[in-house]
């Protein structure tokens, strides 16, 4: 049987079932049959409570319930409403606003920002640079618009950020193409939970400055989807001013998402915010990104734009949202800590982890190990270089329990 009937393959391999959703469906079936207490579903990329229910910030939900029909039924302008564009810059940068010309364009989640950056700052056939451990949809987003993902090794032999390989791969790509898009997902990287330190950032900036000497166009995309679940909001934003120090032929773009920050995953809201050296480059950013939005999803949904604007227009409400989120963030951080400690106790190697929704365990045959774990009703996601555990979706007790079981499965599966 050919893989396609009427649809054109266009060079793509499209699986019949999304791998993660497939595992997740098997986990749900196991829960239905054996009960929640007997199954561990560490596949879900959303924050769940200890009973497996989606956490929705009450303070955000209250704003939602007070909306008027025009707040959600009306079209928003293509680039986003004015109050949203102001609010989202405050949300993304906090007290760490980089120097330069800033412009925000609303997008459907961080995904929309990724798509718009790749389509506007690289050319068909180009390779986009990111780390070897990365969120798999980067490949799909790039591939759908005729680009490919190239990777550098995120960690060196000492388990530190591999600045050397980053520099080598960036230089190699710039030899071959006229422009370069770099995606760095930090802090609380998916799937490893790593956050670039300020020292790592210093090396990234140094490399990009060197690359910029080529005179070619460089776009540095900071995928900050998890920035509000990494730890202290202020501490984890300290790298942002560095984006304002880059030369004129480098544009930095922060992809900010309300999916995790406001627990509004399904409202599909985010923004791409540029830091540009000149007014002209910032204006160009707005023009090209709004044009691309028009030609893909058109306007972004208005509802979450209104919600964020309301939150930022009311300091008391903002404090309430921040406080509520901090409570859940502490719960998440405690789960991550429990997993890391249990891994250390049983001698299970994990990829350097700092914070966030996921922890990754390196292994040679992730599919075999995760199949063995499924037999014990532990559902995790096999990746190319290891297994991803969503500590966001399992209770702290499960985080403590599973490291020895993962170790055993890896040893048996290899
Ligand atoms: N970037 C990373 C690394 C993610 O894990 C996700 C979502 O899981 C996103 C971006 C984008 O999510 P959304 O489009 O919902 O904002």
XYZ file of C-alpha atoms and ligand atoms in Angstrom:
430
model
C 0.000 0.000 0.000
C 1.382 3.417 -0.880
C 1.621 5.769 2.000
C -0.509 8.471 0.376
C -3.736 8.210 -1.647
C -4.614 11.685 -2.885
C -2.409 13.799 -0.660
C 1.036 14.774 -1.944
C 3.903 13.507 0.203
C 6.127 16.523 -0.574
C 9.122 14.730 0.854
C 7.449 14.075 4.191
C 7.151 10.923 6.259
C 3.874 11.295 8.125
C 3.195 8.639 10.757
C -0.342 7.310 11.024
C -0.344 7.998 14.726
C 1.561 10.647 16.657
C 3.959 8.682 18.856
C 3.320 10.650 22.051
C -0.458 10.674 21.624
C -0.345 6.928 20.879
C 1.440 6.192 24.166
C -0.797 8.613 25.990
C -3.887 6.816 24.630
C -2.523 3.472 25.829
C -1.908 5.067 29.249
C -5.500 6.333 29.378
C -6.806 2.885 28.446
C -4.674 1.336 31.215
C -6.028 3.864 33.736
C -9.603 3.063 32.672
C -8.951 -0.656 33.129
C -6.712 -0.747 36.205
C -7.402 2.505 38.035
C -5.383 5.700 38.376
C -3.399 4.500 41.380
C -1.943 1.616 39.405
C -0.746 3.495 36.330
C 1.899 6.219 35.894
C 1.310 8.455 32.879
C 4.438 10.556 32.482
C 3.738 11.485 28.861
C 1.626 14.624 29.187
C 3.125 18.051 28.513
C 0.741 19.928 30.792
C 0.767 20.527 34.523
C -1.550 18.072 36.277
C -2.408 17.811 39.951
C -1.697 14.693 41.992
C -5.058 13.244 40.909
C -4.137 13.627 37.243
C -6.438 16.598 36.601
C -5.358 19.595 34.526
C -4.352 22.538 36.713
C -6.076 25.745 35.629
C -5.142 28.899 37.544
C -8.305 29.995 39.383
C -7.251 33.637 39.231
C -7.069 33.390 35.421
C -10.326 31.470 35.207
C -12.085 34.235 37.166
C -11.009 36.776 34.544
C -12.278 34.461 31.819
C -15.682 34.215 33.485
C -16.095 37.983 33.527
C -15.514 38.448 29.795
C -18.076 40.093 27.558
C -18.981 38.495 24.198
C -16.959 41.040 22.219
C -13.884 40.092 24.268
C -13.773 36.729 22.538
C -16.106 36.874 19.547
C -14.526 39.833 17.791
C -11.479 39.554 15.522
C -8.273 40.832 17.080
C -5.983 42.858 14.798
C -3.536 40.585 12.914
C -0.591 41.613 15.094
C -2.601 41.542 18.330
C -4.487 44.146 20.346
C -2.534 47.147 21.606
C -3.070 46.385 25.328
C -1.972 42.782 24.712
C 1.207 43.826 22.922
C 2.085 46.051 25.871
C 1.122 43.487 28.503
C 2.983 40.610 26.866
C 6.236 42.581 26.791
C 5.900 43.226 30.524
C 5.122 39.540 31.072
C 8.057 38.325 29.013
C 10.751 40.747 30.184
C 9.658 41.775 33.693
C 12.338 44.116 35.068
C 14.926 42.897 32.551
C 14.018 44.786 29.400
C 16.854 44.629 26.853
C 18.079 47.823 25.187
C 16.931 48.200 21.625
C 13.768 48.473 19.588
C 11.084 46.094 20.770
C 8.011 45.003 18.830
C 5.491 42.304 19.684
C 3.340 40.316 17.279
C 0.613 38.034 18.637
C 0.803 34.392 17.588
C -1.160 31.213 18.276
C 1.042 30.026 21.141
C 4.805 29.790 21.015
C 4.351 27.442 18.041
C 3.169 30.327 15.877
C 6.233 32.366 16.846
C 8.545 29.518 15.892
C 6.868 29.163 12.529
C 6.996 32.874 11.769
C 10.654 33.233 12.750
C 11.727 30.291 10.605
C 9.679 31.427 7.612
C 10.921 35.024 7.732
C 14.538 34.720 8.813
C 15.674 31.687 6.824
C 15.348 30.691 3.187
C 13.806 27.562 1.642
C 16.341 24.729 1.919
C 18.177 26.348 4.848
C 19.050 24.549 8.021
C 17.949 25.963 11.360
C 20.260 25.358 14.300
C 19.130 23.981 17.645
C 20.420 21.498 20.223
C 20.470 17.710 19.729
C 17.992 17.315 22.577
C 15.022 19.331 21.346
C 11.243 19.505 21.160
C 10.423 17.226 18.212
C 7.844 19.566 16.591
C 10.717 21.911 15.643
C 11.385 19.397 12.852
C 7.773 19.447 11.719
C 7.463 23.227 11.855
C 10.674 23.675 9.853
C 9.894 20.807 7.464
C 6.429 22.071 6.614
C 7.978 25.242 5.216
C 10.874 23.584 3.425
C 13.599 23.991 6.047
C 15.502 21.425 8.087
C 16.770 21.281 11.640
C 20.531 20.931 12.203
C 21.836 20.274 15.690
C 24.753 20.936 17.993
C 25.484 18.821 21.056
C 23.848 20.474 24.045
C 26.303 18.947 26.530
C 30.002 18.197 26.458
C 31.760 15.259 28.122
C 31.722 17.143 31.449
C 27.924 17.540 31.248
C 28.306 21.288 30.704
C 26.763 23.438 27.950
C 28.738 22.572 24.834
C 29.693 26.091 23.746
C 32.389 24.690 21.483
C 30.047 22.551 19.407
C 27.508 25.386 19.325
C 30.165 27.694 17.861
C 31.395 25.076 15.396
C 27.929 24.240 14.048
C 26.871 27.881 13.792
C 30.038 28.734 11.830
C 29.592 25.679 9.594
C 26.047 26.644 8.656
C 26.971 30.264 8.019
C 29.607 29.061 5.550
C 26.842 27.388 3.546
C 23.898 29.781 3.779
C 23.127 33.472 3.650
C 21.316 33.614 6.967
C 20.967 31.612 10.145
C 18.126 30.999 12.582
C 19.205 29.665 15.970
C 16.636 28.264 18.401
C 17.550 28.066 22.078
C 14.844 26.711 24.359
C 15.662 27.996 27.805
C 15.079 28.180 30.727
C 13.643 24.776 31.714
C 14.309 23.210 28.335
C 12.011 20.583 26.880
C 12.907 17.688 27.108
C 15.863 17.945 29.532
C 14.886 20.648 32.022
C 18.268 22.363 31.475
C 18.502 26.154 31.837
C 21.410 28.034 30.290
C 23.408 29.727 33.051
C 24.565 33.329 32.717
C 27.987 31.921 31.994
C 26.560 29.778 29.167
C 24.784 32.850 27.863
C 28.055 34.777 27.819
C 29.483 32.099 25.521
C 26.402 32.106 23.294
C 26.621 35.875 22.886
C 30.342 35.676 22.150
C 29.759 33.062 19.439
C 26.942 35.032 17.845
C 29.089 38.172 17.833
C 31.777 36.207 16.013
C 29.242 34.808 13.545
C 27.889 38.295 12.948
C 31.275 39.378 11.611
C 30.263 37.523 8.434
C 27.757 40.348 7.870
C 25.017 37.754 7.297
C 21.544 37.959 8.840
C 21.196 36.051 12.108
C 18.021 35.492 14.108
C 18.359 34.219 17.655
C 15.071 32.736 18.773
C 14.711 32.226 22.511
C 11.916 29.734 23.023
C 10.802 30.795 26.495
C 7.730 28.547 26.720
C 8.655 27.422 30.264
C 10.184 30.634 31.650
C 7.545 31.021 34.359
C 7.967 27.466 35.612
C 11.740 27.500 35.993
C 12.021 29.199 39.379
C 12.139 32.776 40.623
C 10.781 34.923 37.754
C 13.337 37.632 38.304
C 16.355 35.351 38.547
C 15.456 33.474 35.377
C 15.075 36.681 33.368
C 18.557 38.008 34.090
C 19.895 36.826 30.725
C 17.420 38.921 28.758
C 19.382 42.223 28.669
C 22.197 40.336 26.906
C 19.929 40.143 23.861
C 20.201 43.914 23.554
C 23.979 43.807 23.225
C 24.149 41.971 19.910
C 25.243 43.701 16.687
C 22.913 45.178 14.090
C 22.756 42.145 11.795
C 21.408 39.995 14.634
C 17.760 40.127 15.650
C 16.753 38.426 18.883
C 13.212 37.165 19.162
C 11.606 35.861 22.320
C 8.818 33.340 21.764
C 6.554 33.790 24.766
C 3.569 31.565 25.398
C 0.476 31.806 27.589
C -0.042 28.037 27.367
C 1.932 27.212 30.502
C 2.311 30.679 32.055
C -1.443 31.257 32.295
C -2.524 27.594 31.953
C -4.330 28.666 28.767
C -2.970 25.890 26.545
C -6.137 25.598 24.464
C -6.658 29.340 24.018
C -3.665 29.358 21.641
C -2.022 32.594 22.603
C 1.551 33.779 22.595
C 3.731 36.443 21.118
C 6.973 36.885 19.273
C 8.854 39.860 20.649
C 11.859 41.232 18.844
C 14.876 43.035 20.181
C 16.368 44.954 17.255
C 19.252 47.387 16.984
C 17.427 49.836 14.705
C 13.872 51.128 14.298
C 13.921 49.949 10.659
C 14.747 46.367 11.629
C 11.998 46.334 14.264
C 9.475 47.771 11.783
C 10.505 45.198 9.220
C 10.004 42.449 11.847
C 6.453 43.635 12.491
C 5.655 43.952 8.795
C 6.981 40.543 7.703
C 5.622 38.629 10.700
C 2.140 40.135 10.418
C 2.198 39.338 6.695
C 3.112 35.702 7.423
C 0.397 35.483 10.074
C -2.143 36.705 7.514
C -1.041 33.977 5.140
C -1.208 31.154 7.674
C -3.659 31.508 10.595
C -4.659 35.141 9.960
C -5.656 36.717 13.275
C -4.755 35.060 16.548
C -7.641 34.378 18.936
C -8.616 37.438 20.953
C -9.728 35.790 24.175
C -6.398 35.219 25.905
C -5.104 38.575 24.652
C -7.930 40.224 26.605
C -7.277 38.040 29.651
C -3.575 38.950 29.793
C -4.342 42.644 29.222
C -6.826 42.629 32.140
C -4.304 40.909 34.403
C -1.595 43.472 33.625
C -3.977 46.435 34.038
C -4.703 45.446 37.645
C -1.651 45.111 39.954
C -3.654 43.266 42.627
C -4.898 40.728 40.129
C -1.395 40.313 38.692
C -0.034 39.634 42.177
C -2.767 37.041 42.702
C -1.957 35.244 39.432
C 1.789 35.300 40.180
C 1.224 33.964 43.674
C -1.052 31.172 42.525
C 1.383 30.165 39.784
C 4.288 30.223 42.254
C 2.448 27.665 44.412
C 2.103 25.255 41.512
C 5.638 25.968 40.355
C 6.925 24.943 43.784
C 4.929 21.743 43.505
C 6.529 21.088 40.101
C 10.030 21.892 41.340
C 9.536 19.515 44.278
C 8.588 16.751 41.839
C 11.704 17.399 39.744
C 13.863 17.383 42.871
C 12.302 14.117 44.068
C 13.050 12.501 40.704
C 16.660 13.750 40.610
C 17.313 12.619 44.185
C 15.839 9.172 43.597
C 17.847 8.860 40.365
C 21.028 9.742 42.225
C 20.267 7.243 44.985
C 19.836 4.352 42.559
C 22.627 5.418 40.198
C 20.398 6.316 37.249
C 22.096 8.853 35.011
C 19.872 11.739 33.945
C 20.586 14.523 31.477
C 21.643 17.715 33.350
C 18.375 19.001 34.800
C 17.516 22.333 36.353
C 13.751 22.832 36.349
C 10.548 22.581 34.410
C 8.086 20.073 33.093
C 10.481 17.333 31.944
C 13.461 15.232 32.932
C 15.321 13.088 30.397
C 17.174 9.853 30.902
C 19.809 9.011 28.270
C 19.832 5.477 26.881
C 20.805 3.503 23.781
C 17.466 1.898 23.035
C 14.715 4.191 24.300
C 11.962 2.262 22.471
C 12.919 -1.050 24.090
C 13.195 0.482 27.559
C 9.884 2.285 27.313
C 8.155 -0.879 26.038
C 9.412 -2.718 29.118
C 8.202 0.108 31.344
C 4.779 0.005 29.689
C 4.513 -3.624 30.742
C 4.664 -2.290 34.313
C 2.084 0.414 33.517
C 4.662 3.186 33.455
C 4.127 5.296 30.349
C 6.998 7.573 29.270
C 8.103 9.041 25.941
C 10.993 7.434 24.023
C 13.042 10.056 22.183
C 16.006 9.661 19.835
C 18.618 9.734 22.620
C 16.693 8.763 25.708
C 13.424 8.663 27.582
C 11.448 11.755 28.575
C 9.614 11.816 31.880
C 6.974 14.491 32.379
C 7.276 15.335 36.065
C 4.538 17.879 35.328
C 2.005 15.099 34.975
C 2.838 12.691 37.819
C 2.759 13.096 41.614
C 5.890 13.484 43.729
C 5.452 9.922 45.040
C 5.682 8.586 41.458
C 8.750 10.761 40.830
C 10.431 9.031 43.753
C 9.260 5.585 42.738
C 10.169 5.256 39.077
C 13.936 5.987 38.748
C 15.027 2.468 39.871
C 12.396 0.950 37.580
C 13.670 3.005 34.640
C 17.204 1.902 35.440
C 16.164 -1.732 35.469
C 14.278 -1.386 32.161
C 17.254 0.300 30.495
C 19.586 -2.450 31.674
C 17.206 -5.166 30.471
C 16.368 -3.412 27.196
C 19.929 -2.931 26.005
N 8.352 25.214 22.732
C 8.450 24.128 23.485
C 9.804 23.647 23.848
C 7.309 23.451 23.925
O 7.437 22.365 24.680
C 6.047 23.942 23.548
C 4.846 23.231 23.958
O 4.819 22.164 24.470
C 6.009 25.101 22.754
C 7.177 25.703 22.367
C 4.778 25.734 22.250
O 3.622 25.562 22.898
P 2.409 26.510 22.569
O 2.290 26.620 21.097
O 1.257 25.851 23.201
O 2.729 27.830 23.190
